[in-house]
Coordinates of C-alpha atoms in Angstrom, one line a residue:
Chain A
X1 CA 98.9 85.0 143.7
X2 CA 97.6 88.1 141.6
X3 CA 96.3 87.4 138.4
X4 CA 96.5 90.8 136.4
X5 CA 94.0 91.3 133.6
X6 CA 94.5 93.8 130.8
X7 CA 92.2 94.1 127.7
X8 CA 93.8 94.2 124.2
X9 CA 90.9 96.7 121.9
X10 CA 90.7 94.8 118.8
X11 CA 92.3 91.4 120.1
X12 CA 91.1 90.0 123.3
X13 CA 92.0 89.7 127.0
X14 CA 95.3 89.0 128.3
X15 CA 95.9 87.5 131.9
X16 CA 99.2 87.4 133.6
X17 CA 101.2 86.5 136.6
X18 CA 104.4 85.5 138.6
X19 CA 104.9 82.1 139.6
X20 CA 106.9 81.6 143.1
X21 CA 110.3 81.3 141.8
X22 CA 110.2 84.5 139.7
X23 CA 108.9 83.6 136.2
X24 CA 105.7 85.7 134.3
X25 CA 103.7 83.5 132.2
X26 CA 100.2 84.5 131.0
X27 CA 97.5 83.4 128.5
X28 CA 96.0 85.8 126.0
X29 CA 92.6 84.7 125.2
X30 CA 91.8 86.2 121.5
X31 CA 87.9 86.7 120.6
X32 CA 88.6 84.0 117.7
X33 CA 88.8 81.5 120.3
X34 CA 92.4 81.3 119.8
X35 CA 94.8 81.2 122.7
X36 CA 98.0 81.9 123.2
X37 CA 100.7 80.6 126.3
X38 CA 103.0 83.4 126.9
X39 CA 106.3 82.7 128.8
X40 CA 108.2 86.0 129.5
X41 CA 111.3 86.6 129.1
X42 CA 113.9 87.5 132.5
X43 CA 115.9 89.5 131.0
X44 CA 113.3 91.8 129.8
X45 CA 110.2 91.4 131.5
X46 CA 108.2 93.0 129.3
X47 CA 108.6 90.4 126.5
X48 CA 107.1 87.5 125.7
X49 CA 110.0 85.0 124.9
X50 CA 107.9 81.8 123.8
X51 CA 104.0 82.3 122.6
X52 CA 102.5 78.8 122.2
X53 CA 99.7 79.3 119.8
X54 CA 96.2 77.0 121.1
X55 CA 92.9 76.1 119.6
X56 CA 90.1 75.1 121.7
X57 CA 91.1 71.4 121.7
X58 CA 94.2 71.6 122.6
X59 CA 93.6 74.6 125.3
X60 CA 91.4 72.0 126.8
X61 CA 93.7 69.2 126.9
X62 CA 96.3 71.7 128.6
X63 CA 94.1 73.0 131.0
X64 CA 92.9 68.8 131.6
X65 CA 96.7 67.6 132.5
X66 CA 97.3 70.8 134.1
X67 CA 94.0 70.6 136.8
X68 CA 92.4 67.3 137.0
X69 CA 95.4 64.8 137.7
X70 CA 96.3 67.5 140.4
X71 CA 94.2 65.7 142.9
X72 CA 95.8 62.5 142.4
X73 CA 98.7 64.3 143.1
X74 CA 98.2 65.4 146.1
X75 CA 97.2 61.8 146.9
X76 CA 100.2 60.9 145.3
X77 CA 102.0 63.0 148.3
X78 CA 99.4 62.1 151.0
X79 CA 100.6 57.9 150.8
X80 CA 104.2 59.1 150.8
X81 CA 103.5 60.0 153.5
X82 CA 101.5 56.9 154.5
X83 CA 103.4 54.1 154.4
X84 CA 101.6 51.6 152.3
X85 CA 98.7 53.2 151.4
X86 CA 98.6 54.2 147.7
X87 CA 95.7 55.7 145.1
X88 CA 95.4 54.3 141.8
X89 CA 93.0 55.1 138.6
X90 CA 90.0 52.9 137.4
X91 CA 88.4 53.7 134.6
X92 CA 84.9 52.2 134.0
X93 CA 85.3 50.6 130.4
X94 CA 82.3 50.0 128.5
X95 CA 82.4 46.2 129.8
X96 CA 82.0 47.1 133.5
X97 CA 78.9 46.0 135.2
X98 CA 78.6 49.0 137.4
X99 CA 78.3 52.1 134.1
X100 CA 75.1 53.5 134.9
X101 CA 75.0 52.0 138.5
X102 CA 75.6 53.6 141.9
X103 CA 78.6 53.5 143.7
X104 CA 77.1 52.6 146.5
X105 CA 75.9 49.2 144.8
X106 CA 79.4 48.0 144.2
X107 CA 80.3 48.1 148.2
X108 CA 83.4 48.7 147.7
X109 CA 84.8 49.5 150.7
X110 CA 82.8 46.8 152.4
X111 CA 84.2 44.2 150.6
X112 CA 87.7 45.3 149.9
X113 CA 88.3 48.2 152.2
X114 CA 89.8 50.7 150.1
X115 CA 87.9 54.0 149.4
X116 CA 86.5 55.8 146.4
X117 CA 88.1 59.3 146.6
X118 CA 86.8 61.0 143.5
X119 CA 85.7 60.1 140.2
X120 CA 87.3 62.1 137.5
X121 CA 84.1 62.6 134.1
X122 CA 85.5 64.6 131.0
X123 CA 87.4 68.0 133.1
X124 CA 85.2 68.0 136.0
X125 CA 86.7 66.3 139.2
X126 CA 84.0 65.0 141.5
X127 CA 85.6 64.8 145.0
X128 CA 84.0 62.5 147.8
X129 CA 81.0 61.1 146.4
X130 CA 78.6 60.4 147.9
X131 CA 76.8 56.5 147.8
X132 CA 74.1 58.0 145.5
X133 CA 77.1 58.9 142.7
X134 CA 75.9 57.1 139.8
X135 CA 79.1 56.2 137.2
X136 CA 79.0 56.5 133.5
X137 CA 81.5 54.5 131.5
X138 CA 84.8 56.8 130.4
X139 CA 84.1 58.3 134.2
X140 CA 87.7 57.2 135.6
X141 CA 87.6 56.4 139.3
X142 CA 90.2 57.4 142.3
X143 CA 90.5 55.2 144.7
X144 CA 92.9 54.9 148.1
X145 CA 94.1 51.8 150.0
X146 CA 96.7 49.3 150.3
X147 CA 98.2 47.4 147.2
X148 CA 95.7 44.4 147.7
X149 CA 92.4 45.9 148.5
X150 CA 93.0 48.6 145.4
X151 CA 93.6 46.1 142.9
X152 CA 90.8 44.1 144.3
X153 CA 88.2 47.0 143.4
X154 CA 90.1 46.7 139.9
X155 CA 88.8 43.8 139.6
X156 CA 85.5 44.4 140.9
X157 CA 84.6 47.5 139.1
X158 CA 85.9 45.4 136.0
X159 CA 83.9 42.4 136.4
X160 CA 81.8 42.9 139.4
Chain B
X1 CA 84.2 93.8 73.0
X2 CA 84.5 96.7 75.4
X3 CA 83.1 94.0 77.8
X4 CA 85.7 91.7 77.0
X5 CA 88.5 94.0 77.5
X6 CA 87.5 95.1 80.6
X7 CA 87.1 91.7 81.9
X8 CA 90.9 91.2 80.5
X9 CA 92.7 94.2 82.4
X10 CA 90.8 93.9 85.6
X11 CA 91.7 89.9 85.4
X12 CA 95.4 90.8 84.4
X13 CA 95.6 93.0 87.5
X14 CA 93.4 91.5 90.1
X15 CA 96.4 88.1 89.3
X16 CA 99.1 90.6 88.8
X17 CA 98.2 91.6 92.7
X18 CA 97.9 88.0 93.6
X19 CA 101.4 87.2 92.5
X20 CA 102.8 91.0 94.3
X21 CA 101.2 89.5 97.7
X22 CA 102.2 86.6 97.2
X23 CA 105.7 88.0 96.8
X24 CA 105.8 90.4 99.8
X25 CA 104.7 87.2 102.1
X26 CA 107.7 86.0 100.7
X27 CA 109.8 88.8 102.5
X28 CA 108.2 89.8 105.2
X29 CA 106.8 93.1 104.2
X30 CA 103.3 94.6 104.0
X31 CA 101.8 94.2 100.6
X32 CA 100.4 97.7 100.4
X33 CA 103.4 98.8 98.6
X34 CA 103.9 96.5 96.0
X35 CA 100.0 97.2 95.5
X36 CA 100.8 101.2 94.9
X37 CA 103.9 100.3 93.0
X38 CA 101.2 98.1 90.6
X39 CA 98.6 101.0 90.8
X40 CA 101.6 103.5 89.6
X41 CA 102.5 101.2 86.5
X42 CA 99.3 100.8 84.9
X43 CA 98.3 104.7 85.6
X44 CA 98.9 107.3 84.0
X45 CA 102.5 107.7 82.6
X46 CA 102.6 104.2 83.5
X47 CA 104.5 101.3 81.9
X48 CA 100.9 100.0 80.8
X49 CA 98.3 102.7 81.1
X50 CA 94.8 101.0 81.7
X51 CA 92.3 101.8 78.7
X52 CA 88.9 100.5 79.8
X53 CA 88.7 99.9 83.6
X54 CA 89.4 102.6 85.1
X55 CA 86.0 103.7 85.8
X56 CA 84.9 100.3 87.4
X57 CA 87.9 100.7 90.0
X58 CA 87.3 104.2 90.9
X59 CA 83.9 102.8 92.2
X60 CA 85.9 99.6 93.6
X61 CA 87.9 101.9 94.9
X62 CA 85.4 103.6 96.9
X63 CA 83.9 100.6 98.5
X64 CA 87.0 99.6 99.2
X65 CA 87.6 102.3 101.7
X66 CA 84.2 101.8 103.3
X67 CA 85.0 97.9 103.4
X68 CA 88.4 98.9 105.4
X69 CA 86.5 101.6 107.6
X70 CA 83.9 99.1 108.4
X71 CA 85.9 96.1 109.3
X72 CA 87.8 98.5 111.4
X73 CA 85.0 99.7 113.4
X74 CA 83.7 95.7 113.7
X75 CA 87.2 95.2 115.7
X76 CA 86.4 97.9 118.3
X77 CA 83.2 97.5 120.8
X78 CA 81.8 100.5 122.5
X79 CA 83.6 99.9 126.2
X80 CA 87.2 99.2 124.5
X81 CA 86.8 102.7 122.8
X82 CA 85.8 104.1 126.2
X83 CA 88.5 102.7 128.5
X84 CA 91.0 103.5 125.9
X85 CA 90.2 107.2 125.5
X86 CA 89.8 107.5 129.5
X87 CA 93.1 105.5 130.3
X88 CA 95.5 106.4 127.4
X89 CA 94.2 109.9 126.3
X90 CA 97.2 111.9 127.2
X91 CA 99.7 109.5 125.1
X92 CA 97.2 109.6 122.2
X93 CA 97.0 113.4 122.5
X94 CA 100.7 113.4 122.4
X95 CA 100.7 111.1 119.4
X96 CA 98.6 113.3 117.8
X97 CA 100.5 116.8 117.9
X98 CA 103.8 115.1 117.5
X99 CA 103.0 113.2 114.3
X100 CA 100.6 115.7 112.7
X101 CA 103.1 118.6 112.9
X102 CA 105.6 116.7 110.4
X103 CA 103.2 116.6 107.2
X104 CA 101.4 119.9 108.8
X105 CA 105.0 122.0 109.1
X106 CA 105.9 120.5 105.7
X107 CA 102.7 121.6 103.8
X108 CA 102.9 124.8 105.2
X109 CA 107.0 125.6 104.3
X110 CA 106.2 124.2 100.7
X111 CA 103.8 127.0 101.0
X112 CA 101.1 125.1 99.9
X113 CA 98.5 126.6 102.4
X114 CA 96.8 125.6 105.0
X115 CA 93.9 123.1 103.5
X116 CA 96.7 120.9 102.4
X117 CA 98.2 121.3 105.8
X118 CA 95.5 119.7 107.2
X119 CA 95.4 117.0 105.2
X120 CA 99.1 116.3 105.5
X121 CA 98.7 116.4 109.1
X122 CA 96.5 113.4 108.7
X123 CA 99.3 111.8 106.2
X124 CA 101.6 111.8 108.8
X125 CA 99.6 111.3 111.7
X126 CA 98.2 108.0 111.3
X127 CA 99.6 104.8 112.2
X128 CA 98.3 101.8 109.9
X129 CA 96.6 99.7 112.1
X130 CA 96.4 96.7 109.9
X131 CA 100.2 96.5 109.3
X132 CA 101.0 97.6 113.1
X133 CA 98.6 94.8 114.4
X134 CA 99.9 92.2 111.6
X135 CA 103.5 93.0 112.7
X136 CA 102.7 92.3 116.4
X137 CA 101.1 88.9 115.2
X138 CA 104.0 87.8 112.9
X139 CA 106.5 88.7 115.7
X140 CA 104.6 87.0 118.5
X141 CA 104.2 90.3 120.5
X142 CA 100.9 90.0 120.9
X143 CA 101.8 89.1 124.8
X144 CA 104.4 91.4 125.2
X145 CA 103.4 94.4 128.0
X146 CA 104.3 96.6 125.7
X147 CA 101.4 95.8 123.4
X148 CA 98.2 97.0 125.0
X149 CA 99.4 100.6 125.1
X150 CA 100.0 100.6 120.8
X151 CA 96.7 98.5 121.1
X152 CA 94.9 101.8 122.5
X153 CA 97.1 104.3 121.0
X154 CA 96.0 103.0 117.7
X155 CA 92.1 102.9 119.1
X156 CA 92.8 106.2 120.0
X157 CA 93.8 107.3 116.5
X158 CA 90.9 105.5 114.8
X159 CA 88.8 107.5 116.9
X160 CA 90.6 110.7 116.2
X161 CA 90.0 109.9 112.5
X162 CA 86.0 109.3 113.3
X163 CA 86.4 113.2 114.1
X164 CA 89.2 114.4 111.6
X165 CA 87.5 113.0 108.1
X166 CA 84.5 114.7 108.1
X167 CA 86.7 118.2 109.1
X168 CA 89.1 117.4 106.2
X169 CA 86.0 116.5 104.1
X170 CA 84.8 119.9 105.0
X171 CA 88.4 122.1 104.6
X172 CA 88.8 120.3 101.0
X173 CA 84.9 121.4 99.9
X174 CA 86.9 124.9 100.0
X175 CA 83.9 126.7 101.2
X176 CA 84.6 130.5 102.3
X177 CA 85.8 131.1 106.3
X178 CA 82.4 131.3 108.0
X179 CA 80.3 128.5 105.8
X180 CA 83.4 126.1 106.1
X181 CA 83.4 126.8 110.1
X182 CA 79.2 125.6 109.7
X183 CA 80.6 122.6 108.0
X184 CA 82.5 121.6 110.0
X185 CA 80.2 122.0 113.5
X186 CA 77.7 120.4 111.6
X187 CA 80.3 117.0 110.7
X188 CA 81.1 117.2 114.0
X189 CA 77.6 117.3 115.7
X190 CA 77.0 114.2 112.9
X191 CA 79.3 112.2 114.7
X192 CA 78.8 112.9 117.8
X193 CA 75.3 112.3 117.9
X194 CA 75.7 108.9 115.6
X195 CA 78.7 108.1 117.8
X196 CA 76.3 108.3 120.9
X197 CA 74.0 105.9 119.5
X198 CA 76.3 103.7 118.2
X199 CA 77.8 103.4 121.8
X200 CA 74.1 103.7 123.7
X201 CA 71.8 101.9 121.2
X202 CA 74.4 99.4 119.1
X203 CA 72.5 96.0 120.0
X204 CA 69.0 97.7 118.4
X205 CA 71.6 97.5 115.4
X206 CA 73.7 94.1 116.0
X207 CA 69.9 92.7 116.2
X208 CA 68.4 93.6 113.1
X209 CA 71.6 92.7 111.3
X210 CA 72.0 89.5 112.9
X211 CA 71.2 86.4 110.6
X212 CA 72.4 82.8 111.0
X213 CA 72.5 82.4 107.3
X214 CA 76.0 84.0 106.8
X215 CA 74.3 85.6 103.2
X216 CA 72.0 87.5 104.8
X217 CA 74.5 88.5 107.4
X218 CA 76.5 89.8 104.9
X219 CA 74.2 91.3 102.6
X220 CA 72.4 93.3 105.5
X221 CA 75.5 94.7 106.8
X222 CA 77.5 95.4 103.4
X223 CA 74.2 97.3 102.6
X224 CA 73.8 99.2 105.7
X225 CA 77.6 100.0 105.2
X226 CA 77.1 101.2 102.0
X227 CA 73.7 103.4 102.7
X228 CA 75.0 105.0 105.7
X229 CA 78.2 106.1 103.7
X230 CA 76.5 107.0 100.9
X231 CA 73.9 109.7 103.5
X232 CA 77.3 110.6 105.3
X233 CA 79.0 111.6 101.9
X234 CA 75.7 113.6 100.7
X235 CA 75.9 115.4 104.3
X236 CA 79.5 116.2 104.0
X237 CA 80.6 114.2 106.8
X238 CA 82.6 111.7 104.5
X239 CA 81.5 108.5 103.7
X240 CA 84.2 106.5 105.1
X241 CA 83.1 107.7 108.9
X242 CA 79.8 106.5 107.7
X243 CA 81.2 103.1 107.3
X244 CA 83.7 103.3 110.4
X245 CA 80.5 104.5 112.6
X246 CA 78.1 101.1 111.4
X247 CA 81.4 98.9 112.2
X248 CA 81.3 100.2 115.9
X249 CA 77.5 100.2 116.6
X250 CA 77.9 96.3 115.3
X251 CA 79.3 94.4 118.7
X252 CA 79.4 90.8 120.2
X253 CA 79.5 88.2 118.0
X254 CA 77.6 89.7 114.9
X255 CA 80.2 91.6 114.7
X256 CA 83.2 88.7 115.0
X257 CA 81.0 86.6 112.4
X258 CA 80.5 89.6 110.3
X259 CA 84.2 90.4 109.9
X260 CA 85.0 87.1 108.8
X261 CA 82.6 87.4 106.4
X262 CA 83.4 90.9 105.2
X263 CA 87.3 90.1 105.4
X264 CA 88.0 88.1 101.7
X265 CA 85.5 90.8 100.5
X266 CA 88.1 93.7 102.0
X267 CA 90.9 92.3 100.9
X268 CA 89.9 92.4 97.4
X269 CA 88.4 95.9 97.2
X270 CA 91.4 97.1 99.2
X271 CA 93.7 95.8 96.9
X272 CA 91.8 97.4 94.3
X273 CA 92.0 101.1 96.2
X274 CA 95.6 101.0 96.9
X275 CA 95.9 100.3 92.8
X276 CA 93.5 103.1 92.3
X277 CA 95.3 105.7 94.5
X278 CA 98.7 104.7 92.6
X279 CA 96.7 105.2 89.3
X280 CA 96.3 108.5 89.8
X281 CA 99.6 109.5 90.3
X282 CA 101.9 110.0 87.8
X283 CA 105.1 108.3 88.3
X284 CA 107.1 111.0 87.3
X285 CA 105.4 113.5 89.3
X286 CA 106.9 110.9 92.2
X287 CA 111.1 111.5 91.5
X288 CA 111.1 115.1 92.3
X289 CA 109.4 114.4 95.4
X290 CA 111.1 111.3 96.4
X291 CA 113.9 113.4 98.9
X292 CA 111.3 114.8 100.5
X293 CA 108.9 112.4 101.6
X294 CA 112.5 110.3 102.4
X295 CA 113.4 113.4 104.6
X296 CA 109.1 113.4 105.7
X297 CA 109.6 109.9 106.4
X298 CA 113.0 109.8 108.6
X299 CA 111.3 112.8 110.6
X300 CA 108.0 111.1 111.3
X301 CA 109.4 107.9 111.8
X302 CA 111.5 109.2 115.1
X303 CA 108.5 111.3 116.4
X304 CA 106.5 108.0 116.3
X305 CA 109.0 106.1 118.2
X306 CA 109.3 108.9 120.7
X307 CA 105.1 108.7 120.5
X308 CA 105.3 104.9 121.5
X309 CA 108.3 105.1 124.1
X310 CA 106.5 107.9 125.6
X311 CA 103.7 105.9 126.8
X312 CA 104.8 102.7 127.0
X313 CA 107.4 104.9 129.6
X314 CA 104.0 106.4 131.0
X315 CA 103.1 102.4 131.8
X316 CA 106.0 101.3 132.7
X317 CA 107.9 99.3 130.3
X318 CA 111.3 99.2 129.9
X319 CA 113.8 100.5 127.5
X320 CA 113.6 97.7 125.1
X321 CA 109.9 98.0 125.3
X322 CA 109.7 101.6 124.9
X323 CA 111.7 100.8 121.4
X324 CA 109.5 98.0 120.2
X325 CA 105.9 99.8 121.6
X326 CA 107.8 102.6 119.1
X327 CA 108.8 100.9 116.1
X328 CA 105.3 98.9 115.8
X329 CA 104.2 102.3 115.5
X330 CA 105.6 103.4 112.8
X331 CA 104.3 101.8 109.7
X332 CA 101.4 104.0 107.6
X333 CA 99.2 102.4 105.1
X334 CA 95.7 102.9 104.5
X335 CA 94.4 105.8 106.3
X336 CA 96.9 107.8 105.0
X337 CA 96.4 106.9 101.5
X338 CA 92.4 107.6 101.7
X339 CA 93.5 111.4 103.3
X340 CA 95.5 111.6 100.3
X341 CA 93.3 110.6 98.0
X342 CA 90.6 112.5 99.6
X343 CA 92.8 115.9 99.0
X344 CA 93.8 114.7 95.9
X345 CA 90.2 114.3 94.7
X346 CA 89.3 117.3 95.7
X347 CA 92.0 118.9 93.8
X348 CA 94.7 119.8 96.6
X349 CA 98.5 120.7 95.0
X350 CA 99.6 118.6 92.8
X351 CA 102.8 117.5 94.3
X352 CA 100.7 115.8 97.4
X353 CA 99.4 113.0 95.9
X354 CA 102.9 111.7 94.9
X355 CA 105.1 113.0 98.1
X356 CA 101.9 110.7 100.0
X357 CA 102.5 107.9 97.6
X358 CA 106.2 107.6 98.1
X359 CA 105.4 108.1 102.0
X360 CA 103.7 105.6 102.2
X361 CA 105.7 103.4 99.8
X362 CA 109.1 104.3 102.3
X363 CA 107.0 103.5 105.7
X364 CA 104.5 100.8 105.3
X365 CA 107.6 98.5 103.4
X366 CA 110.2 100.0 106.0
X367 CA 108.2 99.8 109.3
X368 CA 108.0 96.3 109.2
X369 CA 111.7 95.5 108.4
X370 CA 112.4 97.7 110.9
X371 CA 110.7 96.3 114.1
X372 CA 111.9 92.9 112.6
X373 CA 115.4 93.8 113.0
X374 CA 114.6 95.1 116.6
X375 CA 115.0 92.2 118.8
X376 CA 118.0 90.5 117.1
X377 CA 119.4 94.7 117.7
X378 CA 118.3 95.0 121.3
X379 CA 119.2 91.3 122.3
X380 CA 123.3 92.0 121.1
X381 CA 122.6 95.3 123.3
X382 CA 121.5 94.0 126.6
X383 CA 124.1 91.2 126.0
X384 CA 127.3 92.8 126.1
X385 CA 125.5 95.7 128.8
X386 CA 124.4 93.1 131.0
X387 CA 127.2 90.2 131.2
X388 CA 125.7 89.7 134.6
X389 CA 125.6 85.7 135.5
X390 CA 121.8 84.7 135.8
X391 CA 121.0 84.1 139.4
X392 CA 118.6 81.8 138.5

């Protein structure tokens, strides 16, 4: 995929490319922090048919649904694939006993035998971590197993 | 008294503008027009001829174009200058002989010699790039591929101006053949050498200006604006390059925060130059001139969209881009207006000031309409060319 970059004097940047089945979109990034979703046209390649107009917030949130629950996706695809296994969300609440604990103090897998896959804080997606990983309540966590031992570290990283 | 009256026209216009903007949001045009029409009524030979205030908007006036000059270099940093001279210089070159040999030719059959020439030139040449860049907002082609080759054509022509105001400053002082040719290398070695500094040494500048109290900020820069116009008008080099030079050696963010800052204060003193410019022309000076700036007007409208086309061909955009990198082209607004009044101040014919007016008037209310009936045009167009069944 080639991501073509042209300056716009005066404006900001713009970035561009084609997606697999033909269409150009691109995101010009104005120096106001302003940014705008450009969807181009197929008749006329060369014009923008939609521009979505984003501040900072929303931007964010776009590029959050867009990136983040990618990897549950793909985890998503991995137990259709298994049959059986499936990966759910946790989020550590403000009540859970293990904010500000290790994950390797809940022993989850030891006493349930599904894994923690990653642990999804703010827009940053920490894959595979390690025993050391210390959560902090809003962090949500992914984890992979049957229907029984998943909902059992539900419960566990709810009430310990 | 005379205090009180003063307060009373400049309060009865400054609203009287108000309501004209407000009106030309209303349809879609520039307000730059209505603002001339305004300046034309109160003027002289006016509906309402101004009594009192006159001098206090000359001087408005005046910081009005250094306000526009400045917030226009504050949009441009040193590298964007540089890429776009380097990458688009052969459209902008033929940008520039195509749309100053209109007003140039013009000046010239009127036989009104070659100074006003050169300052018709200018008239014709330049491409507002406030109404061009608030078109391409309003019409959401900021994305289109088309854009970024107006985007540096229009860079290119503020540059061009950095060079051709303190020439025309110099052709207008209407010093003999040999002293005016001094005048003119000197102007030019001005810039050149505070261009160079600007682009080398700018964040000596930016530092010393920046402030996080947005007062100071603005203070400091307003009065560097102001002193460095006020030395390049007293070295011949107009004082409006000054102004544009500053804008440019102010980068980063000092220069975004600083043209938020500056941008209420241009809008005002802008308003009040356009006003100014119209005062100064007699409205029935304008009739008698009216076919021809029409006729100066259809002219320089096509050679601007064959400007655009041309290099938006030369990047390869298609036809319907070509026509809409073309008709954002075409509006003229301020830069014009200060060449005119420039020549007019320094007491060119007096049919110039009012064939620029109604130029101006024409363009900068028709250019807009114009690329805003584009796409509904073009999309009937490609329709019954194309009735091709969408693979997709």
């Amino acid at each position: 995929m080639d991501i073509e970059q042209t300056a716009l004097p005066g404006i900001g940047l713009k970035h561009e490319f084609t997606t697999r089945c033909g269409r150009r979109i691109g995101i010009v990034s104005h120096r106001t922090g302003r940014r705008d979703l450009i969807i181009y046209d197929q008749s006329d390649p060369d014009r923008a048919c939609e521009a979505v107009q984003l501040n900072d917030d929303e931007a964010d949130a776009l590029v959050e649904l867009l990136g983040a629950p990618r990897i549950v996706q793909r985890l998503n695809a991995l137990h259709r694939e298994v049959e059986g296994l499936v990966s759910v969300q946790i989020p550590i609440t403000a009540g859970s006993p293990y904010g500000g604990r290790t994950l390797g103090e809940t022993r989850a897998r030891t006493l349930t035998g599904a894994s923690i896959v990653a642990v999804v804080r703010g827009d940053q997606v920490n894959a595979s971590p390690g025993p050391e990983f210390r959560f902090d309540p809003g962090d949500v966590v992914v984890v992979v197993g049957s229907q029984d031992s998943t909902s059992a570290v539900a419960d566990l990283l709810a009430q310990g | 008294m005379h205090g009180a009256i003063l307060l009373i026209e400049l309060g009865a216009i400054i609203l009287g503008l108000g309501v004209l903007g407000a009106l030309a949001l209303r349809v879609g045009i520039s307000p730059i027009p209505l603002y001339l029409v305004a300046g034309l009524a109160f003027g002289t030979g006016g509906v309402v001829p101004l009594a009192t205030s006159e001098d206090f908007i000359k001087v408005g006036a005046e910081i009005g174009v250094i306000l526009l000059l400045l917030t226009l270099g504050l949009e441009y940093n040193a590298d964007e200058l540089m890429t776009s001279l380097k990458s688009n210089a052969r459209g902008g070159l033929v940008d520039l002989v195509l749309n100053a040999a209109p007003g140039a030719i013009i000046a010239l059959l009127l036989g009104w010699g070659p100074v006003a020439a050169v300052a018709m030139a200018g008239v014709t040449y330049a491409t507002s790039s406030g109404i061009t860049a608030k078109v391409l907002s309003d019409l959401g082609w900021i994305g289109n591929r088309e854009t970024p080759v107006v985007l540096s054509l229009l860079v290119f022509e503020d540059l061009t101006m950095a060079f051709y105001l303190p020439v025309l400053t110099a052709v207008l002082s209407g010093a003999s053949l040999l002293s005016g040719a001094i005048t003119v290398g000197i102007a030019l070695a001005a810039v050149t050498v505070v261009l160079v500094i600007a682009l080398r040494f700018g964040r000596y500048i930016s530092a010393f200006i920046s402030s996080p109290n947005s007062e100071v900020l603005l203070l400091k820069v307003v009065g560097l604006a102001l002193l460095v116009a006020g030395i390049a008008s007293e070295l011949q080099v107009s004082a409006a390059v000054g102004a544009f030079l500053v804008g440019i050696a102010v980068s980063g963010e000092i220069a975004e925060g600083a043209r938020e800052l500056l941008m209420p204060l241009r809008d005002l003193f802008a308003a009040v130059f356009f006003v100014f410019f119209g005062l100064q022309t007699d409205p029935k000076a304008i009739l008698p001139v009216a076919g021809l700036a029409l006729l100066l007007a259809v002219i320089s409208m096509f050679t601007k969209l064959l400007t655009g086309a041309y290099a938006a061909r030369r990047a390869g955009i298609a036809k319907a881009g070509q026509a809409r990198a073309g008709i954002a082209m075409i509006p003229r607004g301020e830069f014009n207006i200060v060449i005119a009044g420039l020549a007019v101040g320094a007491g060119a014919h007096p049919d110039l000031g009012p064939l620029a007016a109604a130029y101006v008037l024409i363009l900068a209310a028709f250019g807009p309409l114009a690329a805003r009936a584009l796409q509904p045009l073009l999309a009937r167009f490609t329709r019954t060319r194309e009735a091709i069944p969408d693979p997709g």
